[in-house]
Each structure stands twice: as structure tokens, then as C-alpha cells.
XYZ file of C-alpha atoms in Angstrom:
435
model
C -0.020 -0.021 -0.040
C 1.123 3.498 -0.745
C 2.310 5.532 2.370
C -0.188 8.108 1.344
C -3.174 5.760 0.600
C -3.830 3.568 -2.301
C -7.407 4.646 -3.064
C -6.584 8.327 -2.991
C -3.980 8.037 -5.761
C -6.254 9.686 -8.375
C -8.093 11.965 -5.941
C -7.772 15.659 -4.809
C -6.807 14.490 -1.368
C -3.705 12.864 -2.765
C -2.785 16.024 -4.846
C -3.030 18.098 -1.720
C -0.746 15.914 0.186
C 1.727 15.960 -2.589
C 1.719 19.749 -2.476
C 2.490 19.687 1.281
C 5.265 17.100 0.879
C 6.762 19.093 -2.105
C 6.720 22.246 -0.093
C 8.528 20.645 2.717
C 11.184 19.228 0.350
C 11.621 22.517 -1.401
C 12.121 24.332 2.073
C 14.650 21.617 3.075
C 16.493 22.002 -0.264
C 16.717 25.715 0.158
C 18.418 25.224 3.596
C 20.894 22.763 2.049
C 21.696 25.211 -0.676
C 22.175 27.973 1.807
C 24.364 25.618 3.984
C 26.529 24.835 0.864
C 26.996 28.482 0.065
C 27.984 29.314 3.559
C 30.458 26.503 3.545
C 32.023 27.657 0.271
C 32.241 31.306 1.768
C 33.759 30.068 5.013
C 36.374 27.801 3.612
C 38.332 29.005 0.508
C 40.658 26.014 0.798
C 38.254 23.203 -0.007
C 40.186 20.587 -1.931
C 37.982 17.405 -1.839
C 34.366 16.628 -2.428
C 32.397 13.492 -2.340
C 28.846 11.980 -1.908
C 28.588 9.644 1.039
C 26.140 6.822 1.141
C 23.972 7.604 4.077
C 20.309 7.353 5.223
C 18.356 10.437 6.240
C 18.988 11.647 9.840
C 16.432 13.849 11.566
C 17.457 17.429 12.600
C 20.913 17.034 11.115
C 22.313 18.829 8.045
C 23.362 16.538 5.194
C 26.274 18.904 4.424
C 29.329 17.455 6.056
C 32.308 19.967 6.335
C 35.708 19.429 7.941
C 37.216 22.819 8.250
C 40.548 21.475 9.487
C 41.264 19.217 6.495
C 39.104 21.256 4.162
C 36.939 18.393 3.006
C 33.336 18.580 1.922
C 30.726 15.929 1.406
C 26.938 15.472 0.855
C 24.873 12.530 2.258
C 23.535 10.549 -0.578
C 19.765 10.546 0.620
C 19.416 14.372 -0.053
C 21.070 14.330 -3.513
C 18.014 13.434 -5.753
C 15.869 15.994 -3.983
C 18.558 18.815 -4.019
C 19.373 18.177 -7.667
C 15.738 18.070 -8.935
C 14.863 21.149 -6.915
C 17.936 23.157 -7.979
C 17.673 22.062 -11.664
C 13.931 23.156 -11.736
C 14.867 26.609 -10.424
C 17.929 26.815 -12.552
C 15.994 26.241 -15.777
C 13.415 28.959 -14.891
C 16.312 31.489 -14.313
C 18.062 30.404 -17.541
C 14.807 31.201 -19.452
C 14.687 34.680 -17.747
C 18.277 35.378 -18.142
C 18.720 34.160 -21.706
C 20.859 36.407 -23.799
C 19.995 37.412 -27.409
C 23.398 35.993 -28.443
C 22.722 32.545 -27.130
C 23.224 30.001 -29.785
C 20.502 27.993 -31.343
C 22.032 24.712 -29.847
C 21.880 26.083 -26.348
C 18.238 27.239 -26.919
C 17.496 23.687 -28.016
C 19.196 22.337 -24.810
C 17.251 24.664 -22.622
C 14.007 23.851 -24.406
C 14.563 20.141 -24.313
C 15.518 20.403 -20.672
C 12.340 22.293 -19.903
C 10.146 19.681 -21.428
C 11.963 17.052 -19.299
C 11.472 19.438 -16.374
C 7.664 19.773 -17.018
C 7.403 16.009 -17.157
C 9.227 15.788 -13.871
C 6.982 18.345 -12.356
C 4.050 16.023 -12.933
C 5.624 13.659 -10.593
C 7.267 15.994 -7.980
C 5.356 19.344 -7.932
C 1.802 20.522 -8.538
C 0.747 23.352 -10.763
C 0.336 25.366 -7.565
C 3.863 24.713 -6.655
C 4.914 25.949 -10.196
C 3.077 29.243 -9.793
C 4.614 29.718 -6.206
C 8.102 29.237 -7.646
C 7.560 31.516 -10.586
C 6.068 34.140 -8.177
C 9.078 33.945 -5.725
C 11.748 34.030 -8.587
C 10.044 36.753 -10.334
C 10.386 39.079 -7.350
C 14.187 38.928 -7.653
C 16.110 41.811 -9.333
C 18.446 40.956 -12.131
C 21.566 40.982 -10.130
C 19.823 38.687 -7.530
C 18.728 36.437 -10.231
C 22.236 36.077 -11.543
C 23.575 35.513 -8.002
C 20.894 32.821 -7.476
C 21.824 31.208 -10.860
C 25.525 31.051 -10.043
C 24.640 29.530 -6.647
C 22.372 26.885 -8.206
C 24.892 26.176 -11.007
C 27.580 25.487 -8.351
C 25.365 23.021 -6.559
C 24.312 21.304 -9.762
C 27.988 21.028 -10.974
C 29.342 19.443 -7.921
C 26.601 16.788 -8.048
C 26.689 16.398 -11.925
C 29.839 17.804 -13.498
C 28.741 16.699 -17.024
C 25.808 19.379 -17.036
C 27.192 21.549 -19.791
C 24.334 24.051 -19.324
C 25.508 24.974 -15.755
C 29.161 25.345 -16.868
C 27.938 27.673 -19.775
C 25.968 29.777 -17.264
C 28.934 30.378 -15.179
C 30.864 31.429 -18.404
C 28.003 33.927 -19.237
C 27.607 35.457 -15.741
C 30.871 34.821 -13.769
C 32.968 37.956 -14.334
C 36.204 37.925 -12.282
C 37.362 41.383 -11.338
C 40.516 40.303 -9.502
C 43.117 37.526 -9.513
C 41.777 36.348 -6.146
C 38.265 35.885 -7.398
C 39.536 33.921 -10.420
C 41.766 31.804 -8.274
C 38.706 30.958 -5.990
C 36.915 29.800 -9.056
C 39.989 27.557 -10.158
C 39.897 26.060 -6.699
C 36.088 25.239 -7.131
C 36.888 23.490 -10.336
C 39.677 21.512 -8.734
C 37.036 20.596 -5.985
C 34.663 19.243 -8.587
C 37.676 17.214 -10.138
C 38.489 15.655 -6.888
C 35.361 13.547 -7.365
C 35.364 13.507 -11.269
C 38.879 13.799 -12.399
C 38.050 13.013 -16.113
C 35.291 15.577 -16.541
C 35.949 17.059 -20.000
C 33.642 20.031 -19.296
C 35.822 21.041 -16.311
C 38.983 21.141 -18.353
C 37.140 23.246 -21.012
C 36.113 25.597 -18.308
C 39.676 25.783 -16.905
C 40.930 26.883 -20.322
C 38.285 29.599 -20.390
C 39.398 30.755 -16.903
C 43.043 31.058 -17.960
C 42.180 32.844 -21.224
C 39.861 35.239 -19.294
C 42.628 36.027 -16.807
C 45.011 36.913 -19.529
C 42.589 38.736 -21.697
C 41.549 40.994 -18.748
C 45.204 41.489 -17.686
C 44.350 40.056 -14.158
C 47.941 38.655 -14.170
C 50.930 40.912 -14.455
C 53.309 39.959 -17.360
C 56.127 39.337 -14.928
C 53.939 36.760 -13.179
C 52.571 34.748 -16.138
C 55.076 31.965 -15.844
C 54.312 31.553 -12.105
C 50.644 31.710 -12.755
C 50.652 28.955 -15.350
C 53.152 26.919 -13.257
C 50.801 27.069 -10.305
C 47.895 25.851 -12.558
C 50.100 22.976 -13.842
C 50.720 22.009 -10.167
C 47.011 22.098 -9.546
C 46.288 19.734 -12.413
C 48.385 17.126 -10.863
C 45.566 16.241 -8.570
C 43.216 14.813 -11.264
C 46.224 13.107 -12.920
C 47.097 11.398 -9.613
C 43.422 10.461 -9.159
C 43.149 8.894 -12.583
C 46.567 8.360 -14.271
C 45.415 7.480 -17.704
C 43.597 10.896 -17.889
C 43.679 12.070 -21.465
C 41.896 15.389 -20.822
C 44.300 16.220 -17.948
C 47.452 15.555 -19.933
C 46.350 17.408 -22.955
C 45.363 20.358 -20.776
C 48.722 20.258 -19.087
C 50.463 20.471 -22.461
C 48.198 23.175 -23.613
C 49.267 25.230 -20.465
C 52.908 24.543 -21.498
C 52.314 25.585 -25.108
C 50.711 28.735 -23.879
C 53.963 29.890 -22.098
C 56.121 28.795 -24.893
C 54.204 30.919 -27.534
C 54.569 34.105 -25.435
C 57.004 36.862 -26.786
C 60.535 36.767 -25.248
C 59.840 40.310 -23.714
C 57.088 38.646 -21.604
C 58.591 35.221 -21.002
C 62.300 35.003 -21.673
C 63.901 32.025 -23.544
C 65.757 31.112 -20.410
C 62.377 30.983 -18.493
C 60.971 28.782 -21.129
C 63.868 26.413 -21.109
C 63.735 26.181 -17.328
C 60.063 25.343 -17.320
C 60.597 22.660 -20.033
C 63.401 21.218 -17.921
C 61.065 21.249 -14.816
C 58.540 19.418 -16.592
C 61.005 16.937 -18.010
C 62.240 16.086 -14.435
C 58.666 15.843 -13.142
C 57.657 13.501 -16.041
C 60.834 11.374 -15.400
C 59.548 10.910 -11.738
C 56.111 10.090 -12.945
C 57.211 7.441 -15.286
C 59.228 5.747 -12.733
C 56.088 5.538 -10.469
C 53.699 4.774 -13.207
C 55.724 2.646 -15.666
C 52.723 0.860 -17.227
C 50.933 4.157 -18.068
C 51.644 5.459 -21.515
C 50.172 8.816 -20.893
C 53.152 10.188 -19.098
C 55.464 8.807 -21.811
C 53.444 10.548 -24.542
C 53.665 13.752 -22.554
C 57.318 13.267 -22.289
C 57.810 12.796 -26.025
C 56.048 16.232 -26.522
C 58.295 17.853 -24.083
C 61.489 16.381 -25.823
C 60.122 17.706 -29.166
C 59.740 21.115 -27.612
C 63.370 20.934 -26.362
C 64.560 20.184 -29.752
C 62.741 23.190 -31.211
C 64.596 25.317 -28.680
C 67.887 24.378 -30.152
C 68.917 21.868 -27.512
C 71.541 19.469 -28.495
C 69.371 16.882 -30.047
C 71.892 13.970 -30.364
C 72.809 14.166 -26.718
C 69.339 14.642 -25.471
C 67.774 11.733 -27.450
C 70.543 9.228 -26.854
C 70.425 9.879 -23.142
C 66.660 9.370 -23.334
C 67.140 5.990 -25.035
C 69.673 4.998 -22.355
C 67.237 5.860 -19.524
C 64.553 3.829 -21.336
C 66.836 0.828 -21.814
C 67.540 0.738 -18.012
C 63.794 0.764 -17.333
C 63.278 -1.968 -19.792
C 65.535 -4.260 -17.781
C 64.272 -3.135 -14.374
C 60.587 -3.122 -15.218
C 60.360 -6.110 -17.499
C 57.354 -6.853 -19.630
C 55.878 -3.211 -19.685
C 54.649 -2.708 -23.287
C 54.539 1.208 -22.739
C 58.289 1.284 -22.331
C 58.707 -0.385 -25.941
C 56.230 2.092 -27.447
C 58.024 4.945 -25.821
C 61.338 3.755 -27.246
C 59.865 3.653 -30.737
C 58.681 7.151 -30.517
C 61.999 8.390 -29.420
C 63.677 6.572 -32.297
C 61.243 8.089 -34.797
C 61.848 11.504 -33.190
C 65.572 11.130 -33.552
C 65.209 10.180 -37.234
C 62.810 13.051 -38.021
C 65.215 15.444 -36.151
C 68.110 14.299 -38.263
C 66.147 14.643 -41.451
C 64.818 18.155 -40.526
C 68.382 19.271 -39.631
C 69.655 18.126 -43.135
C 66.804 19.707 -44.995
C 67.205 23.068 -43.147
C 70.970 23.204 -43.710
C 70.928 21.954 -47.448
C 70.731 25.556 -48.754
C 72.739 27.191 -46.009
C 76.222 27.281 -44.843
C 77.265 23.801 -43.454
C 77.424 23.355 -39.800
C 80.597 22.673 -37.927
C 82.236 19.414 -38.847
C 81.942 18.017 -35.262
C 78.202 18.655 -35.148
C 77.520 17.468 -38.705
C 79.592 14.171 -38.046
C 77.616 13.514 -34.960
C 74.251 13.818 -36.817
C 75.525 11.807 -39.764
C 76.462 8.927 -37.560
C 73.190 9.107 -35.645
C 71.367 6.481 -37.588
C 74.339 3.960 -37.405
C 74.592 4.670 -33.562
C 70.832 4.032 -33.135
C 71.119 0.756 -35.039
C 73.989 -0.369 -32.935
C 72.093 0.443 -29.731
C 69.090 -1.402 -30.765
C 71.244 -4.404 -31.945
C 72.891 -4.432 -28.436
C 69.670 -4.272 -26.546
C 68.101 -7.168 -28.727
C 71.200 -9.338 -27.853
C 71.042 -8.510 -24.135
C 67.456 -9.488 -23.925
C 67.952 -12.622 -25.890
C 70.855 -13.690 -23.665
C 68.783 -12.947 -20.516
C 65.860 -14.951 -21.881
C 68.018 -17.944 -22.519
C 69.474 -17.841 -19.060
C 66.161 -17.192 -17.220
C 63.560 -19.340 -19.039
C 61.329 -19.776 -15.974
C 60.835 -16.026 -15.464
C 57.553 -14.957 -17.005
C 58.511 -11.189 -17.053
C 61.732 -12.170 -19.032
C 59.644 -14.258 -21.490
C 57.210 -11.364 -21.957
C 60.048 -8.897 -22.480
C 61.441 -11.292 -25.181
C 58.127 -11.387 -26.931
C 58.010 -7.558 -26.900
C 61.508 -7.362 -28.122
C 60.621 -9.585 -31.107
C 57.730 -7.277 -31.881
C 60.224 -4.419 -31.624
C 62.566 -5.997 -34.081
C 59.756 -6.534 -36.573
C 58.676 -2.907 -36.209
C 62.108 -1.771 -36.967
C 62.395 -3.839 -40.038
C 58.909 -2.804 -41.247
C 59.120 0.904 -40.480
C 62.837 1.770 -40.643
C 64.101 -1.035 -42.854
C 66.659 -2.048 -40.326
C 67.317 -5.677 -40.461
C 68.629 -6.832 -36.980
C 67.774 -10.461 -37.486
C 71.222 -11.162 -39.007
C 72.985 -10.307 -35.767
C 70.482 -12.074 -33.291
C 68.875 -15.381 -33.073
C 65.292 -14.270 -32.362
C 62.536 -15.967 -34.436
C 60.911 -13.033 -36.140
């Protein structure tokens, strides 16, 4: 039997009770929203958010906040009510605040959402509740309506970060007037990503914040490098939370490229090279700790390519990278990501050599020492790969019971095939691998 009464489901008595229940829920959700807003205002250093499975507790707020450790949580029982209540109000505000320049796609999104909202309202709120909500929100001034929309969008985003409409609303109406305000918004996005580290909407919004800060000159030219470096440090949280995070790694490189493209009067060449070197060291540490994750290797390949474009000694840099990779192949046997990284470095070396020859074909020849080193690069690479294959073959024969060594041998055979097919290097004559 229904808790309200089975025979009354289609009667007016049932509808009246729904109105009472709905009004109580709305009042509760407004209190939760206010509690959340007070928490954000009180603690600027919030760094982690989650939804905790929990049943309803009487006379106790579902907003859990630890001021000491800067953690925030919501009890799960209130989330459906809070989300529906906030979404219903948010759509009303979006309709009233819609800008003439809003794209047709956005209008379609709002209209389709509204139709869904009307269907939900048949189950949650009566027509009387609709009119009451419209009356209350209509009394708000434009600035109050925008503030209310920002508050609602924040609540909706922490519950459902994939809600693009809420992110777009913040883009339209969040106007940072100082670097401090913008940094608070950056921390809010980081808070959202502590629960959803792969949220693509969050990374898109972060890009928008960075561009807005630079367009409005909220960051002094002398501090641009430090500002971007700080954002790179902040992005390490979602990378640690989910290592194979394509969006995070792509955003990280986007930040780096942003600094590298600045004029030397804003960010000097030495500063750019120091930043690249810093990222190379950090990526080296990352690969040691996450040897099976190719995302870090791919990021490092882009860093090495940037270093080559800055005129770094390519031969020395790339050969050193191959030596480090070889050490890891023997220490961390059987990891395919290390072999793929090695192939990428070999291709980068060959392309660098070809590019150098093409650029200098119509110019004065380089110094004999530098040219001889580049001329011998391909032979050096072949010799290094031949030595590596022989060592792995020998280790495999001496340690046939080690599964990792066997897997390393299989990956090595695939590597030999790749070199023969892609680079036309025939290493089968000097080794005994069955390829």
C-alpha cells in the first residue's frame, strides 16, 4: 500500500498531500543550498568533495564539512531532492536570463530540458507549486537572479559535472574582477575534479578561466610564468586520481604551449627552457612511479620535441633518453608502454636528423663536429638497438622460467619486426630471435 493511501492516488486529497510534501522538500533543499553556500564562503581552501552513502538523519544537516582538513561531502539521501529542486529553479532562471546572442544549440538544450522538467514536475510538484516558484523568483532583481543562478549552478555542478548548461551559465555570468576571485573559481573546479577527475567540461572551463585572466590582464606580465606553473601544479591532482587521464594530460600540455608561445619580452627564452626542464624532471619521476601508463610517456615525447625546437643538443638529449629507457626495460620487465616509448624516441631522432639536413641543405654547412655526430646518428641508433636485442635474448635464454623475461622477449621480437617494417633495419642477422 502506498504510504499516502492507495485509493486516494487519483483523488484531490492525494494531490493536496503531494503539495505539502513538495513544499517541505523545497524548504529543506533551500536550507541545504544555503548551507553549501555558507561552507564555500567560510572555507576557501576546500580541496576534496564526495557523496557519502547515508540514510536520512532527523534534525541534522546533510552537508558534512571538515574545516581542519578542508573536506566537503553530501549525504546521498538528499542528492536526488537537491538536484531536482535546484535544476527546476535553474531552468527557470536560464529562461529569464537568456541572452540574445545565445546559440540555437543552447536554446534547444534549454527547451528540451524544460520539457523534461515539465514531465518531472508532474511527479514532483503540482501546478500550484509551479506558480509559487515563479512568483518567488519573479520578485528577484536582475543581479539577485544572476547570483541565484550562480549558486544553483555551483550546486548542480558538484553533483553532476557533466551538466554543460551549468558550466555555460557560469561562463556567461561569472565575471572575475580580480586575480583572487579567479583563483577561488579555479579551486572550485579542482574541488569538482576531486570527485570526477576525467570531466571534460571541467577542463574546457579551466581553459576559459585562463584565457579570461590573460585577456583581462588580471595577471601581471612578470607573473605569467608563475601563474601557469601554479595551474600545472593544480592539475596534478586529477592526474594522480586517474593516471590515464587524456583530458588532464592534454590540458597540461596546452598550458605549457601557452607559455612557450609568449614573446620573449614577456617570458624569456631562459624561463621557457627552465620550465621545460622542470616538466622533464617531473615527467621522469612520474614514469618511474607509473611505468605501465603510456600517458606520461606521450607527454614526455612532446616535451622532448619542444626541447629540440629550442635548439637543445638533439643528439645528446635523445641518446640519453634511449639509455634511460633501456635501463627501465630491464628493471621493469614486460611493460609494453616502455617499448612504445622507445619507438617514439627513435622516430623523433630520425625526424630530427632529417629536418636538420633539410634546413641546412641550402645554408652554410654546420661545424664538422656537429655534422659528423648527426651523420652517424642512424648508425649509432642501429648499434644501440642491436645491443639491446642481444642482451634481452641472452637474458631470456638464461632465465627461461621468469615470466617477465619471457614477456620482455616477446615484446623485443615485436620491436625487431617494427624496426624492419618501419625503418628497414634488419637486425635479425646479428641475433637469434625468431621473427
